[in-house]
PDB file of C-alpha atoms in Angstrom:
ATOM      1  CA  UNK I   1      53.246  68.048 -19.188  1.00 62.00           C
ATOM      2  CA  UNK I   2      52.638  64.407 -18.966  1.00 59.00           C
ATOM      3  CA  UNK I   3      49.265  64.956 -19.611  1.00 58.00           C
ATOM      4  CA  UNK I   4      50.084  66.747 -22.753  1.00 53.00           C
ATOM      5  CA  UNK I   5      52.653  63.920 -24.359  1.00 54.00           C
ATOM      6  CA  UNK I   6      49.729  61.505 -23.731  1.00 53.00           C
ATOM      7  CA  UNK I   7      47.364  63.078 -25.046  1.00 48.00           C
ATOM      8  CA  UNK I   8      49.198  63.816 -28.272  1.00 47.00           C
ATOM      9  CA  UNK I   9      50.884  60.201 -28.354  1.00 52.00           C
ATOM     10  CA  UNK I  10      46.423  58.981 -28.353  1.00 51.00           C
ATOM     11  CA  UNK I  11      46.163  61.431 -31.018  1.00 47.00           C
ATOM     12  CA  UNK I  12      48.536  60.337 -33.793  1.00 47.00           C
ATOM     13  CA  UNK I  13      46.883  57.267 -34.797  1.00 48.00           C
ATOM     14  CA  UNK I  14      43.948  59.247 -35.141  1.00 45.00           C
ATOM     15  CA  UNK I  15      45.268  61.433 -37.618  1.00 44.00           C
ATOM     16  CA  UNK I  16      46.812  58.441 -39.803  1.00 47.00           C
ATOM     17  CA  UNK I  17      45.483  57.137 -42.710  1.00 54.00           C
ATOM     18  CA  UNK I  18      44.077  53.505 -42.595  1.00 63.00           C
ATOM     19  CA  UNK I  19      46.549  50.761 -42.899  1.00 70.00           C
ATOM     20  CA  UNK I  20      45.661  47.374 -44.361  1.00 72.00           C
ATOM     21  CA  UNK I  21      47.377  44.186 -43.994  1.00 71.00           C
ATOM     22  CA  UNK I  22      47.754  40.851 -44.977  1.00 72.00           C
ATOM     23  CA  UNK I  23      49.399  38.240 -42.612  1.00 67.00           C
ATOM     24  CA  UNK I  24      49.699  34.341 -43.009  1.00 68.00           C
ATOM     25  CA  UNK I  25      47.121  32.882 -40.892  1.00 69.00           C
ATOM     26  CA  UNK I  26      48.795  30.802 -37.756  1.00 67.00           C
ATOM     27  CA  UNK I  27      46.210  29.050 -35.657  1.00 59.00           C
ATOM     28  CA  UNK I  28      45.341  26.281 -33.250  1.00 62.00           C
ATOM     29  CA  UNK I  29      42.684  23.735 -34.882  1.00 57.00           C
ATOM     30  CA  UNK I  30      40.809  21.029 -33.729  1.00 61.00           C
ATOM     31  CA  UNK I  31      40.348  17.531 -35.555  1.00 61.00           C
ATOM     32  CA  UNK I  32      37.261  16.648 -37.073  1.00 61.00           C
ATOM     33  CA  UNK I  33      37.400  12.817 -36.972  1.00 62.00           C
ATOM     34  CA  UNK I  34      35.505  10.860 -39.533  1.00 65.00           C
ATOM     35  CA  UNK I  35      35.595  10.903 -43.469  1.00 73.00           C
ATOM     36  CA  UNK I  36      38.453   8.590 -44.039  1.00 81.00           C
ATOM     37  CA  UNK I  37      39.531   7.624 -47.606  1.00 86.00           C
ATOM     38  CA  UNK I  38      37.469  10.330 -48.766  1.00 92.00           C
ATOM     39  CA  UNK I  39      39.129  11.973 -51.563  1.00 95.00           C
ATOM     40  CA  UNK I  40      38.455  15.802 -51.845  1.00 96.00           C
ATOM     41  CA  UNK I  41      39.167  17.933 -54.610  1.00 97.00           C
ATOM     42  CA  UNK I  42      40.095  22.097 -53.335  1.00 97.00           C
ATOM     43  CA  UNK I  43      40.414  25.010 -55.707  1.00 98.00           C
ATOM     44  CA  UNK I  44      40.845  28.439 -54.932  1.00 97.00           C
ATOM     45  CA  UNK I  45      39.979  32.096 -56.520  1.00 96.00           C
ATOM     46  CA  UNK I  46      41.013  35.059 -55.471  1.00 93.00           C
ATOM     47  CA  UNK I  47      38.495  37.809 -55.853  1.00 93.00           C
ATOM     48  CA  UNK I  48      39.673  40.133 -53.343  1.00 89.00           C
ATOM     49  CA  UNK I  49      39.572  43.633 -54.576  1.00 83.00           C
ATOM     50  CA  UNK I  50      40.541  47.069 -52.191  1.00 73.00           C
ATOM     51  CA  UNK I  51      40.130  50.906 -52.212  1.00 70.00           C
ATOM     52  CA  UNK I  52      43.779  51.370 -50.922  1.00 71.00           C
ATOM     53  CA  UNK I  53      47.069  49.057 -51.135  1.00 74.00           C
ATOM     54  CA  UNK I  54      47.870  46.503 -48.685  1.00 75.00           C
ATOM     55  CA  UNK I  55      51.022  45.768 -47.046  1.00 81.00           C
ATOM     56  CA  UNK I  56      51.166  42.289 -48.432  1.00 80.00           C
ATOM     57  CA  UNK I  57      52.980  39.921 -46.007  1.00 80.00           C
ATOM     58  CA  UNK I  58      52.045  36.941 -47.536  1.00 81.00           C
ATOM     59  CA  UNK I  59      51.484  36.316 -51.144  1.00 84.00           C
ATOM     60  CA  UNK I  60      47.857  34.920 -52.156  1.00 87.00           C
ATOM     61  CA  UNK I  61      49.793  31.375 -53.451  1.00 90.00           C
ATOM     62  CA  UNK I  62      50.938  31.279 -49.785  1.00 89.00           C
ATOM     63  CA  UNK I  63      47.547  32.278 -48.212  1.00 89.00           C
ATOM     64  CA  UNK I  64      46.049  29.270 -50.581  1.00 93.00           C
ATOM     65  CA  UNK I  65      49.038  26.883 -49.173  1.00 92.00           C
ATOM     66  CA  UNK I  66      47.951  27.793 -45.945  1.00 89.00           C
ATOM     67  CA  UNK I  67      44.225  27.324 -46.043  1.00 90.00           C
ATOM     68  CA  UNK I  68      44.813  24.026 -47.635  1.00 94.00           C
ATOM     69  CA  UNK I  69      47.354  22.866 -44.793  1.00 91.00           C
ATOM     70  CA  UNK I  70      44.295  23.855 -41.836  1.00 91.00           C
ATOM     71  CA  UNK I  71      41.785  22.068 -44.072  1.00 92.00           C
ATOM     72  CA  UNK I  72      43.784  19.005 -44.622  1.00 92.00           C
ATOM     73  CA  UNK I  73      44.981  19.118 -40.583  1.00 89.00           C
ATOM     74  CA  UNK I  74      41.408  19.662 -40.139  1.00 89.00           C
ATOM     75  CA  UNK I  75      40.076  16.668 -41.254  1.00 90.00           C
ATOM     76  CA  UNK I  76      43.227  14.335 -41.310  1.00 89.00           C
ATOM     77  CA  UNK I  77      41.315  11.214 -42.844  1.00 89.00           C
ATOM     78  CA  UNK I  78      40.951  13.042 -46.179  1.00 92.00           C
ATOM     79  CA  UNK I  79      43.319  12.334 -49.185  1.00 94.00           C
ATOM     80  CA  UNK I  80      43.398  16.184 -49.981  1.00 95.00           C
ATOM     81  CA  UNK I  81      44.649  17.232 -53.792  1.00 96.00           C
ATOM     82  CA  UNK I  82      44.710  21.225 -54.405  1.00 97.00           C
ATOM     83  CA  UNK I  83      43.718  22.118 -57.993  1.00 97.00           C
ATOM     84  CA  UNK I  84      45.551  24.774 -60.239  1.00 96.00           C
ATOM     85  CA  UNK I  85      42.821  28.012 -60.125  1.00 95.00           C
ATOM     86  CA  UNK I  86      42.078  27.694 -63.521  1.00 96.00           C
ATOM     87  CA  UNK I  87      40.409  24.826 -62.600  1.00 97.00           C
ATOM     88  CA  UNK I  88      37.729  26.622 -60.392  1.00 97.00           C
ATOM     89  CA  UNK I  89      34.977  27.011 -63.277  1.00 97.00           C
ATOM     90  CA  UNK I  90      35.674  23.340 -64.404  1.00 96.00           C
ATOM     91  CA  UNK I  91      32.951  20.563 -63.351  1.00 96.00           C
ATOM     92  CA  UNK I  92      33.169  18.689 -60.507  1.00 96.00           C
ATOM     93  CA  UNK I  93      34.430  14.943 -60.965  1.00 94.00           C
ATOM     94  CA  UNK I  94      32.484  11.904 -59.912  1.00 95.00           C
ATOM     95  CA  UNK I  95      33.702  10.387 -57.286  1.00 95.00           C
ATOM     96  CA  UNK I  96      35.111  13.196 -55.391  1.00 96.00           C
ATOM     97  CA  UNK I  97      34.079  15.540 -52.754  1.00 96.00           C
ATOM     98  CA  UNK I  98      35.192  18.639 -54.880  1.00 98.00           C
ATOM     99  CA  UNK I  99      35.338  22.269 -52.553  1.00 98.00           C
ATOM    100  CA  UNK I 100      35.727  25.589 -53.859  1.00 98.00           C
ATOM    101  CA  UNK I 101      36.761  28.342 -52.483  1.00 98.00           C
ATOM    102  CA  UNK I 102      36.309  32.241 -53.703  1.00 97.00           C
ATOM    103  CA  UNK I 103      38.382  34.350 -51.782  1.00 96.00           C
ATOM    104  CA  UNK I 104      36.554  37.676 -51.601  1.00 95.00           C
ATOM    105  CA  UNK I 105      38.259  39.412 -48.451  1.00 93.00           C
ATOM    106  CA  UNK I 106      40.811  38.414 -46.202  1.00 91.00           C
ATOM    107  CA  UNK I 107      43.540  41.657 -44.466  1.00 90.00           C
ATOM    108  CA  UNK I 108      43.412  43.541 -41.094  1.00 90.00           C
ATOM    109  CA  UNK I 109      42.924  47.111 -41.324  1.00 91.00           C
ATOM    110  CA  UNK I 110      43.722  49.587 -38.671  1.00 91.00           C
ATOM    111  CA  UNK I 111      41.235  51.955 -38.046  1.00 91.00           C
ATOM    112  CA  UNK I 112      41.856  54.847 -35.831  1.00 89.00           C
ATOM    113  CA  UNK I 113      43.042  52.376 -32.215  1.00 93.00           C
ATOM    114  CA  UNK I 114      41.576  49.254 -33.431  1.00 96.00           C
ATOM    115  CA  UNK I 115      42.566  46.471 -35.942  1.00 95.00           C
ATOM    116  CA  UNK I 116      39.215  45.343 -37.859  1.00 95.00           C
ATOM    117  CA  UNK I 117      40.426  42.346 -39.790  1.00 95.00           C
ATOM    118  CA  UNK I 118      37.197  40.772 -42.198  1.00 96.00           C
ATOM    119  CA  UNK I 119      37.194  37.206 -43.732  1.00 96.00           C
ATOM    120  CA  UNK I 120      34.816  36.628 -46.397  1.00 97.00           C
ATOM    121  CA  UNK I 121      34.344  33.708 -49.055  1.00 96.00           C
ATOM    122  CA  UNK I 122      32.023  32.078 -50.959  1.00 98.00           C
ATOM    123  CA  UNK I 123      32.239  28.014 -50.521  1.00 98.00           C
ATOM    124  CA  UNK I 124      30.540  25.625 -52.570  1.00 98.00           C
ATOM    125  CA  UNK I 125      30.677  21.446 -51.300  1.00 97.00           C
ATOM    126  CA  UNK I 126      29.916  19.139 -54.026  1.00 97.00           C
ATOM    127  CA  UNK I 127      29.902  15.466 -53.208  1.00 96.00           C
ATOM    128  CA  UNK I 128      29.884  13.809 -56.310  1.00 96.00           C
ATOM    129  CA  UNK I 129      30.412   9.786 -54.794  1.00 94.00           C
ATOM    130  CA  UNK I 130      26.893   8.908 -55.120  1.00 91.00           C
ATOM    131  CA  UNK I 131      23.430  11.102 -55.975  1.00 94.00           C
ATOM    132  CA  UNK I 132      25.448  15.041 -56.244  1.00 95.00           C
ATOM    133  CA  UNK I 133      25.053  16.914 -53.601  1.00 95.00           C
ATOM    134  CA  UNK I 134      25.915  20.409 -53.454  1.00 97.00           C
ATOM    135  CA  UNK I 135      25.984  22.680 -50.634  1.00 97.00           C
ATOM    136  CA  UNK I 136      26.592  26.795 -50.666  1.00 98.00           C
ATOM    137  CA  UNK I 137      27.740  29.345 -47.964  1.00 98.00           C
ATOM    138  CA  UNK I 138      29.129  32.283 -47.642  1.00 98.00           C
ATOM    139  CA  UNK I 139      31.304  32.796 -45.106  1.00 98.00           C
ATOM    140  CA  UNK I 140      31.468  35.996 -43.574  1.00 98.00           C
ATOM    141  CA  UNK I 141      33.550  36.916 -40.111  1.00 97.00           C
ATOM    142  CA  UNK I 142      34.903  39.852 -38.756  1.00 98.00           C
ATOM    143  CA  UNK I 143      36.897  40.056 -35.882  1.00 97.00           C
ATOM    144  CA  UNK I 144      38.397  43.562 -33.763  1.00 97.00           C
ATOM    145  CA  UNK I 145      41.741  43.934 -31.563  1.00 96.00           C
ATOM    146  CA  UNK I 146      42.839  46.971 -29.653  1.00 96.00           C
ATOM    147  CA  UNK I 147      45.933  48.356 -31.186  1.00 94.00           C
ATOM    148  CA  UNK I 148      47.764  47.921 -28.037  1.00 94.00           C
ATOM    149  CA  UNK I 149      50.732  45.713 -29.623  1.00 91.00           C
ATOM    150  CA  UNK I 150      51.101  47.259 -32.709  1.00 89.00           C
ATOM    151  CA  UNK I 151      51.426  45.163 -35.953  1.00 87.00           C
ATOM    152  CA  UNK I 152      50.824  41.915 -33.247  1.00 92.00           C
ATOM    153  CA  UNK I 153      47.428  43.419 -32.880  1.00 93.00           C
ATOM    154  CA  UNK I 154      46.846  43.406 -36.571  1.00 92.00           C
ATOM    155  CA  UNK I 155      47.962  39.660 -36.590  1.00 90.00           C
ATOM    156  CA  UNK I 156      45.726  38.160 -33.693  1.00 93.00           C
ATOM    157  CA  UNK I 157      42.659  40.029 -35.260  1.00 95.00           C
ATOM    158  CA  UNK I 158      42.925  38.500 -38.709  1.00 93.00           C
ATOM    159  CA  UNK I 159      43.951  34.813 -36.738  1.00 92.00           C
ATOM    160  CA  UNK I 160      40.438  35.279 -34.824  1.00 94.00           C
ATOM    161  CA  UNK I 161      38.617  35.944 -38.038  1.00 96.00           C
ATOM    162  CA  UNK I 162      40.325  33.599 -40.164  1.00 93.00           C
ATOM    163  CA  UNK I 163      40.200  30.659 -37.396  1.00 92.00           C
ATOM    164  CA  UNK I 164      36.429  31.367 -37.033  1.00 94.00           C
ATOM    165  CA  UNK I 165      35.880  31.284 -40.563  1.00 95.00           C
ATOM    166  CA  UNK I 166      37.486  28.177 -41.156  1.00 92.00           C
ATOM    167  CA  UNK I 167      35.506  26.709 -38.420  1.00 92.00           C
ATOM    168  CA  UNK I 168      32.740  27.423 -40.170  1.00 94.00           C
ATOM    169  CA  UNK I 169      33.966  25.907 -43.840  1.00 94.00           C
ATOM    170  CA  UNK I 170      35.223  22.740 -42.043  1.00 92.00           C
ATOM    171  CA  UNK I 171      31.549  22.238 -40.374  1.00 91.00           C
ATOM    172  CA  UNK I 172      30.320  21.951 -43.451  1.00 93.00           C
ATOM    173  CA  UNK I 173      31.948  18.692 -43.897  1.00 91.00           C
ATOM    174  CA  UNK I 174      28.911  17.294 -41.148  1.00 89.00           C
ATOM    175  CA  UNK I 175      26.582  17.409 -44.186  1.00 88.00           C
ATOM    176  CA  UNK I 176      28.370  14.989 -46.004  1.00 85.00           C
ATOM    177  CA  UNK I 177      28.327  12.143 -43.138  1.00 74.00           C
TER     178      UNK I 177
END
């Protein structure tokens, strides 16, 4: 009988359909020293687009307040300002390290027993304090956690991929020292 109630209790998720989520990103980061006085310029745009709807448990203003907080803890010697998103399409200004961000996935997705949370955007550097320099990635991570928590499962997957991904944007900064 016990046997049976497993069995069955392994089987439900399976029958589910996917779930997708968005939490607010909490992570640990490291300090990138250097930089200082360096004034840098961040817009965001959201681009994200999905089949199904998300449980939303932050708003994309939020995620944006967010990602600008890491950056700005990130490299602490900045002077950071955060630029309306109308402003992404605008031209960079001279004399400013100007870094835009377009948002093109970011939620946690449960699949079957296992959370598959993706983090994709497109960055593009321009440093704009001397001869322009412009530098373009996109940033693609995706990260995997057992359901064995529930929803906590769904958060630590999308903090691995969003921690690694903003690894990855922040070590971009090296090409501008």
């Amino acid at each position: 009988m016990k046997k049976i109630i497993i069995f069955l209790l392994l089987l439900i998720p399976l029958a589910g359909i996917a779930q997708s989520y968005v939490f607010p990103p909490e992570i640990k980061f490291k300090e990138m020293p250097g930089l200082d006085s360096v004034k840098v310029s961040v817009v965001f745009q959201d681009n994200r687009t999905y089949t199904r709807k998300l449980n939303e448990r932050c708003t994309k203003e939020e995620l944006f307040q967010i990602f600008a907080g890491y950056i700005q803890k990130s490299l602490p010697g900045i002077s950071l300002t955060v630029l309306e998103e109308e402003k992404y399409n605008d031209e960079p200004q001279s004399g400013v390290v100007t870094l835009k961000i377009n948002l093109l996935k970011y939620e946690s997705v449960l699949m079957n027993t296992v959370y598959i949370a993706p983090t994709k955007y497109k960055v593009v550097l321009t440093d704009k304090r001397g001869e322009p320099k412009e530098f373009t990635e996109t940033i693609t991570i995706e990260a995997r956690q057992m359901n064995t928590l529930g929803h906590k499962s769904g958060q630590i997957a999308a903090n691995t991929s969003f921690r690694k991904a903003l690894e990855k944007l922040i070590s971009m900064f090296d090409k501008l020292q």
